[in-house]
Amino acid sequence: MKHGILTDILDYSNRANPYPLYEELRKTPVFHDGDGPYVISTYFDIQSLLHDPRLSSDARNLAATAGDPLAESGEEGAAALPPSFLKLDPPEHDRLRRMTNRPFGPPHSPHRIDGMRDDLRGIVTGLIDNLGDPGRIDLVDQFSYPFPVTMICRLLGVPREDEARFHVWADTLAASLDPDPDSDPTERDKTTHDARMELGMYLAGLIEERRKDPKDDMLSQLAVAHGEDGSMSTMELLSTAALLLIAGHETTVNLITNGMLTLLRHPDVLRQLRETPGLAVPLVEELLRFEPPVQLLPQRTPLVDIEVRGVTIPKGSSMWLILASGNRDPHRFEDPDRFDPYRKDIQHLGLGSGIHSCFGAPLARLEAQLALSELARRLENPQLIEDPPPYRQNAVLRGPRHLYVTCDGIRS
Amino acid sequence: MPDGALEHLKREGRIVVVGASLAGLRAAETLRDKGFAGSLTMIGDEPYEPYDRPPLSKQVLLGRAGAERTALPRRREIDAEWRLGVPAAGLDMAARRVKLADGDEVPYDRLLIATGVRARPWPNEAEAELEGVFVLRTRDDGAALARRLDAGPRRVLVVGAGFTGSEIASACRERGLEVTVAERGDAPLVGALGGVVGAVAAELQRENGVDLRTGIMVTALEGDATGRVRAAHFSDGTTLECDVVVVSLGAQRNTEWLSGSGLGAGPRGIACDAGCRAFDIRGIVTDDIFVAGDVARSPHPLFGYQFLSLEHWGNAVSQAETAAHNMLSESTDRRPHIWVPAFWSTQFGVNIKSVGVPPMGTEIMITQGSRAERRFTGVYGYQGRVIGAVTFDNCRWLQFYQQQIEATAPFPPPFPTVDRRPEGQKALPADFPDPSLPTHGPTITLSGYSPADRRMTFTPAGH
């Protein structure tokens, strides 16, 4: 029975382990039910479609979204920001991504991420130092959650004294991605809207300041950039900054938390990581395959009728590409349900592929590598208190809401 | 093969690899991976362990990496006997022995030939000897040229605007050196990518301050009293003062050592079947001699079974792996080498990548991006199907077009894409030069048994 499998995937009771549902889904590689989305679940199909220029990421090319439970309600429009490059096609996407990359990565800024190593290590050390009672730690609230948002503040150049305010807005926006079903939706939308407005106003002010007095941070560099691609308007800059904040935050929280959860379920690997911190590099890649923070991409649509495995997907249909399912495809990965940080053939889809592949990947990798190797080194005999842990509502950006851990002590 | 012979070969056979560069090394690693426990001999004419050539025209010329730091990363231990600095000089197929230039003979049970190509030298030997005249193929070439560029020459002349020549010109400009490029064709890269894309490459060079001269030949190089090059003479009667000349006229296949051996080897390389087994001059496939890399020519089902000779990094790796696999396999376990041609280049800050066989194309359509912005995807068509594609700073789409080639998809592509511009609405003539006219070495040589081209010539036996 395939009826309702998408409902099952979205159903909260399956959040802790959606993988058997994906396995079922792969039996119908192009799944379509009624007026719902076309769902692609095998590795090679997803890989191909991510490089297919007939597919658009621009919601304006969607014909009908009535049957897509993940279709956006348009609440983001409330802040009236133009779409970020995540939701644009070339050439607009390319222009904005190129400009954003200039102060971020090679070829123009090859040292930006590497230069943040000490900062990263300092934040990780501080958070672990302050974990408090080793008998009951919530790794999400006390570690995975504050870490990336602090990093994004440093990257953008949010002054230290404003970081606390930034955290509050980030929390509210993150909560909107993960709504508590018992809360009042009107109240929720208002809180989200207010946070978005306040964050926008704050960033707009900061951008103005940096335009006058640019520093070395990314926001300054983006604000004063003018080259072959022109300059970013304040609106473009705001939506880019919002993208970096949201996309770089929730995903990294989940990557780190999924990582610790997986390690605690594989104590041998945890021990090996403690003994060999360098294992963190391949381990994070395997983690991106095994428990990817972004489970699926729900926002592609074909510009023309396309055929996938003999199924015609009409122009304008909504499509889901289930990255987490492709990562467990036995036609691509040997013994895919086994977590094996020594896996050699590891071209996973955890960071996407093609022109929209994860912009922040180098930062996310470094954050996760440092966080996991330090946690492995410093937590003494850590154990899960609750398995599976309580998950967030969100089926797309999937991860535990809390990860309660007990350990014998914290090494220095 | 008689029962047990293969197991015997794997256990205590003798495999000789002639050519200790990329293809030879990857083949050796694959042999060991597949459980070959016998003796392995690596023969190479250069004194160095296998190194990577692409950086020689890029990072090495820019001074970012020393030529001696280009050693290829190893995938595993290969436990081989290395005979480096001694070229192979002959082959006795009946006795199964490779003769070395120093007189030694090395016996084999299986032979892999991966001798590659060398730079085509300046045809006038006396002029080629002038100080300041270079070619660029080997580590020593790269080191010598980089040293010379370090010394700050007043003007560099690059003869031939293929990929290597264009990359050299790019490195010179990046170092702030004055550079002239002389090309017999109408544009740089025209042999590999055609005139439509060549025009973009020409603009790129000129915008970056290259003195590009096309439709012209260098007729003579002139030295001063001390034997240093001081000027070049062109076919239009002009003269250019220059103190460095880099000859980039393509490559010649290293097959001379096989002449008289009875193997089907000649100036176009060594013909082999899709399983990398070499043909002898009678057109009969051998069972114990395999070929891989730049020196091989093998039939490709996607391209009309034409024998393709590819000077591509990826081809060398893939063909070496296939050859090694087949050397240790029973006939039904053998695999064909059906790699889709692909290559890349970096020049003037632009990343150029290609798949398929653009020179087979008669038409081109710019399906994404714009030539004026130097960011585009061009798709080549041949007899109504997609046969190749090229990207300038647009490589993330290339995989899609590779699949179009593999699926023999129709040309022109009958669908819209993201980033389609007005110039991408219809196909243009691809504008390749007449292949019978000699030009700088194209990246791909087409020849073989197709009805359109029966000019297959083997070097005759005996001298």
Tab-separated table of N, CA, C and O in Angstrom, chain B residues 175-240:
chain	number	residue	atom	x	y	z
B	175	ARG	N	51.532	36.937	-14.666
B	175	ARG	CA	52.797	37.382	-14.089
B	175	ARG	C	53.206	38.758	-14.599
B	175	ARG	O	54.292	39.230	-14.308
B	176	GLY	N	52.339	39.348	-15.413
B	176	GLY	CA	52.631	40.688	-15.908
B	176	GLY	C	53.622	40.730	-17.050
B	176	GLY	O	54.192	41.774	-17.350
B	177	LEU	N	53.835	39.577	-17.707
B	177	LEU	CA	54.791	39.539	-18.813
B	177	LEU	C	54.091	39.855	-20.127
B	177	LEU	O	52.931	39.506	-20.330
B	178	GLU	N	54.819	40.519	-21.022
B	178	GLU	CA	54.301	40.762	-22.361
B	178	GLU	C	54.317	39.453	-23.129
B	178	GLU	O	55.305	38.716	-23.097
B	179	VAL	N	53.214	39.152	-23.805
B	179	VAL	CA	53.163	37.883	-24.516
B	179	VAL	C	52.440	38.029	-25.855
B	179	VAL	O	51.430	38.722	-25.953
B	180	THR	N	53.027	37.419	-26.857
B	180	THR	CA	52.408	37.336	-28.175
B	180	THR	C	52.056	35.873	-28.421
B	180	THR	O	52.845	34.984	-28.113
B	181	VAL	N	50.854	35.645	-28.950
B	181	VAL	CA	50.462	34.281	-29.314
B	181	VAL	C	50.250	34.241	-30.817
B	181	VAL	O	49.509	35.065	-31.366
B	182	ALA	N	50.912	33.317	-31.480
B	182	ALA	CA	50.761	33.166	-32.923
B	182	ALA	C	50.041	31.860	-33.206
B	182	ALA	O	50.464	30.802	-32.738
B	183	GLU	N	48.952	31.953	-33.960
B	183	GLU	CA	48.136	30.769	-34.220
B	183	GLU	C	47.815	30.687	-35.712
B	183	GLU	O	47.364	31.658	-36.304
B	184	ARG	N	48.022	29.513	-36.262
B	184	ARG	CA	47.768	29.327	-37.682
B	184	ARG	C	46.266	29.396	-37.999
B	184	ARG	O	45.852	29.887	-39.043
B	185	GLY	N	45.436	28.874	-37.081
B	185	GLY	CA	43.988	28.916	-37.289
B	185	GLY	C	43.435	30.316	-37.065
B	185	GLY	O	44.179	31.272	-36.836
B	186	ASP	N	42.096	30.420	-37.136
B	186	ASP	CA	41.470	31.726	-37.023
B	186	ASP	C	41.276	32.174	-35.576
B	186	ASP	O	40.905	33.306	-35.330
B	187	ALA	N	41.455	31.266	-34.634
B	187	ALA	CA	41.213	31.625	-33.233
B	187	ALA	C	41.890	30.605	-32.337
B	187	ALA	O	42.197	29.495	-32.772
B	188	PRO	N	42.098	30.956	-31.067
B	188	PRO	CA	42.606	29.956	-30.123
B	188	PRO	C	41.580	28.837	-29.933
B	188	PRO	O	40.376	29.066	-30.096
B	189	LEU	N	42.041	27.669	-29.603
B	189	LEU	CA	41.204	26.513	-29.243
B	189	LEU	C	40.288	26.057	-30.364
B	189	LEU	O	39.357	25.278	-30.152
B	190	VAL	N	40.549	26.564	-31.577
B	190	VAL	CA	39.592	26.321	-32.655
B	190	VAL	C	39.544	24.841	-33.039
B	190	VAL	O	38.493	24.323	-33.416
B	191	GLY	N	40.664	24.158	-32.904
B	191	GLY	CA	40.673	22.740	-33.267
B	191	GLY	C	39.842	21.898	-32.325
B	191	GLY	O	39.182	20.946	-32.722
B	192	ALA	N	39.834	22.255	-31.059
B	192	ALA	CA	39.116	21.461	-30.069
B	192	ALA	C	37.669	21.901	-29.913
B	192	ALA	O	36.802	21.077	-29.623
B	193	LEU	N	37.413	23.201	-30.086
B	193	LEU	CA	36.083	23.715	-29.734
B	193	LEU	C	35.376	24.451	-30.867
B	193	LEU	O	34.218	24.845	-30.725
B	194	GLY	N	36.058	24.661	-32.009
B	194	GLY	CA	35.403	25.309	-33.139
B	194	GLY	C	35.470	26.823	-33.076
B	194	GLY	O	35.900	27.414	-32.080
B	195	GLY	N	35.028	27.447	-34.174
B	195	GLY	CA	35.194	28.890	-34.341
B	195	GLY	C	34.286	29.729	-33.457
B	195	GLY	O	34.661	30.824	-33.029
B	196	VAL	N	33.089	29.242	-33.165
B	196	VAL	CA	32.155	30.028	-32.355
B	196	VAL	C	32.732	30.225	-30.956
B	196	VAL	O	32.755	31.334	-30.421
B	197	VAL	N	33.229	29.141	-30.383
B	197	VAL	CA	33.816	29.228	-29.049
B	197	VAL	C	35.221	29.831	-29.138
B	197	VAL	O	35.654	30.584	-28.263
B	198	GLY	N	35.919	29.526	-30.236
B	198	GLY	CA	37.252	30.094	-30.437
B	198	GLY	C	37.220	31.622	-30.410
B	198	GLY	O	38.132	32.264	-29.873
B	199	ALA	N	36.145	32.204	-30.958
B	199	ALA	CA	36.036	33.667	-30.970
B	199	ALA	C	35.971	34.206	-29.543
B	199	ALA	O	36.524	35.262	-29.240
B	200	VAL	N	35.300	33.462	-28.656
B	200	VAL	CA	35.233	33.884	-27.248
B	200	VAL	C	36.636	33.807	-26.636
B	200	VAL	O	37.074	34.716	-25.924
B	201	ALA	N	37.333	32.712	-26.940
B	201	ALA	CA	38.688	32.543	-26.401
B	201	ALA	C	39.604	33.654	-26.899
B	201	ALA	O	40.474	34.142	-26.161
B	202	ALA	N	39.409	34.068	-28.152
B	202	ALA	CA	40.233	35.146	-28.704
B	202	ALA	C	39.976	36.454	-27.958
B	202	ALA	O	40.913	37.167	-27.578
B	203	GLU	N	38.696	36.764	-27.726
B	203	GLU	CA	38.376	37.999	-26.989
B	203	GLU	C	38.972	37.957	-25.587
B	203	GLU	O	39.501	38.945	-25.090
B	204	LEU	N	38.880	36.775	-24.990
B	204	LEU	CA	39.406	36.593	-23.641
B	204	LEU	C	40.903	36.912	-23.610
B	204	LEU	O	41.403	37.606	-22.719
B	205	GLN	N	41.615	36.403	-24.600
B	205	GLN	CA	43.057	36.659	-24.647
B	205	GLN	C	43.341	38.150	-24.830
B	205	GLN	O	44.186	38.717	-24.144
B	206	ARG	N	42.619	38.760	-25.775
B	206	ARG	CA	42.912	40.179	-26.065
B	206	ARG	C	42.548	41.058	-24.883
B	206	ARG	O	43.283	41.985	-24.549
B	207	GLU	N	41.418	40.757	-24.246
B	207	GLU	CA	41.031	41.546	-23.071
B	207	GLU	C	42.079	41.458	-21.976
B	207	GLU	O	42.231	42.374	-21.178
B	208	ASN	N	42.773	40.335	-21.947
B	208	ASN	CA	43.769	40.152	-20.901
B	208	ASN	C	45.164	40.593	-21.341
B	208	ASN	O	46.156	40.246	-20.717
B	209	GLY	N	45.185	41.307	-22.454
B	209	GLY	CA	46.432	41.934	-22.843
B	209	GLY	C	47.369	41.062	-23.651
B	209	GLY	O	48.544	41.388	-23.804
B	210	VAL	N	46.863	39.954	-24.185
B	210	VAL	CA	47.692	39.122	-25.055
B	210	VAL	C	47.708	39.751	-26.448
B	210	VAL	O	46.672	40.169	-26.962
B	211	ASP	N	48.879	39.824	-27.046
B	211	ASP	CA	48.994	40.242	-28.443
B	211	ASP	C	48.737	38.987	-29.279
B	211	ASP	O	49.647	38.229	-29.569
B	212	LEU	N	47.472	38.782	-29.625
B	212	LEU	CA	47.073	37.551	-30.323
B	212	LEU	C	47.091	37.766	-31.821
B	212	LEU	O	46.468	38.701	-32.319
B	213	ARG	N	47.800	36.918	-32.502
B	213	ARG	CA	47.858	37.029	-33.973
B	213	ARG	C	47.396	35.710	-34.559
B	213	ARG	O	48.032	34.672	-34.342
B	214	THR	N	46.292	35.756	-35.292
B	214	THR	CA	45.730	34.525	-35.850
B	214	THR	C	45.887	34.511	-37.363
B	214	THR	O	46.197	35.528	-37.978
B	215	GLY	N	45.679	33.342	-37.932
B	215	GLY	CA	45.818	33.183	-39.378
B	215	GLY	C	47.244	33.434	-39.825
B	215	GLY	O	47.485	33.939	-40.915
B	216	ILE	N	48.164	33.085	-38.975
B	216	ILE	CA	49.558	33.447	-39.243
B	216	ILE	C	50.455	32.280	-38.835
B	216	ILE	O	50.079	31.474	-37.973
B	217	MET	N	51.612	32.176	-39.460
B	217	MET	CA	52.565	31.138	-39.073
B	217	MET	C	53.899	31.772	-38.718
B	217	MET	O	54.253	32.807	-39.269
B	218	VAL	N	54.585	31.127	-37.815
B	218	VAL	CA	55.954	31.555	-37.530
B	218	VAL	C	56.837	30.817	-38.519
B	218	VAL	O	56.819	29.582	-38.578
B	219	THR	N	57.567	31.547	-39.337
B	219	THR	CA	58.359	30.913	-40.390
B	219	THR	C	59.796	30.652	-39.953
B	219	THR	O	60.434	29.729	-40.449
B	220	ALA	N	60.301	31.475	-39.041
B	220	ALA	CA	61.683	31.254	-38.598
B	220	ALA	C	61.923	31.906	-37.253
B	220	ALA	O	61.281	32.901	-36.908
B	221	LEU	N	62.827	31.307	-36.491
B	221	LEU	CA	63.287	31.916	-35.249
B	221	LEU	C	64.721	32.362	-35.476
B	221	LEU	O	65.500	31.675	-36.131
B	222	GLU	N	65.034	33.508	-34.911
B	222	GLU	CA	66.362	34.070	-35.174
B	222	GLU	C	67.121	34.232	-33.864
B	222	GLU	O	66.569	34.706	-32.883
B	223	GLY	N	68.379	33.806	-33.873
B	223	GLY	CA	69.189	33.947	-32.665
B	223	GLY	C	70.200	35.062	-32.801
B	223	GLY	O	70.446	35.556	-33.908
B	224	ASP	N	70.750	35.473	-31.665
B	224	ASP	CA	71.834	36.465	-31.723
B	224	ASP	C	73.178	35.742	-31.753
B	224	ASP	O	73.238	34.508	-31.839
B	225	ALA	N	74.227	36.506	-31.665
B	225	ALA	CA	75.566	35.938	-31.819
B	225	ALA	C	75.881	34.911	-30.730
B	225	ALA	O	76.671	33.993	-30.932
B	226	THR	N	75.223	35.047	-29.574
B	226	THR	CA	75.526	34.124	-28.477
B	226	THR	C	74.606	32.902	-28.478
B	226	THR	O	74.632	32.094	-27.551
B	227	GLY	N	73.744	32.812	-29.512
B	227	GLY	CA	72.879	31.638	-29.602
B	227	GLY	C	71.599	31.766	-28.803
B	227	GLY	O	70.942	30.774	-28.520
B	228	ARG	N	71.257	32.996	-28.430
B	228	ARG	CA	69.978	33.203	-27.743
B	228	ARG	C	68.951	33.684	-28.748
B	228	ARG	O	69.264	34.474	-29.625
B	229	VAL	N	67.710	33.229	-28.559
B	229	VAL	CA	66.676	33.661	-29.484
B	229	VAL	C	66.438	35.157	-29.285
B	229	VAL	O	66.447	35.661	-28.152
B	230	ARG	N	66.290	35.882	-30.397
B	230	ARG	CA	66.051	37.322	-30.264
B	230	ARG	C	64.841	37.794	-31.063
B	230	ARG	O	64.293	38.860	-30.788
B	231	ALA	N	64.401	36.997	-32.048
B	231	ALA	CA	63.267	37.446	-32.863
B	231	ALA	C	62.610	36.263	-33.546
B	231	ALA	O	63.193	35.185	-33.657
B	232	ALA	N	61.359	36.505	-33.975
B	232	ALA	CA	60.645	35.509	-34.760
B	232	ALA	C	60.125	36.186	-36.020
B	232	ALA	O	59.746	37.362	-35.991
B	233	HIS	N	60.126	35.437	-37.107
B	233	HIS	CA	59.623	35.963	-38.374
B	233	HIS	C	58.301	35.286	-38.690
B	233	HIS	O	58.144	34.076	-38.514
B	234	PHE	N	57.343	36.089	-39.163
B	234	PHE	CA	55.999	35.584	-39.426
B	234	PHE	C	55.722	35.483	-40.917
B	234	PHE	O	56.368	36.138	-41.735
B	235	SER	N	54.702	34.704	-41.232
B	235	SER	CA	54.349	34.478	-42.640
B	235	SER	C	53.831	35.743	-43.318
B	235	SER	O	53.775	35.819	-44.534
B	236	ASP	N	53.439	36.751	-42.544
B	236	ASP	CA	52.982	37.991	-43.190
B	236	ASP	C	54.137	38.959	-43.409
B	236	ASP	O	53.935	40.123	-43.737
B	237	GLY	N	55.362	38.481	-43.185
B	237	GLY	CA	56.534	39.307	-43.461
B	237	GLY	C	56.992	40.131	-42.280
B	237	GLY	O	58.038	40.784	-42.338
B	238	THR	N	56.239	40.108	-41.180
B	238	THR	CA	56.639	40.915	-40.027
B	238	THR	C	57.625	40.150	-39.153
B	238	THR	O	57.794	38.938	-39.289
B	239	THR	N	58.257	40.901	-38.273
B	239	THR	CA	59.229	40.332	-37.336
B	239	THR	C	58.863	40.781	-35.929
B	239	THR	O	58.369	41.901	-35.743
B	240	LEU	N	59.063	39.896	-34.973
B	240	LEU	CA	58.753	40.233	-33.587
B	240	LEU	C	59.984	39.980	-32.737
B	240	LEU	O	60.578	38.901	-32.800
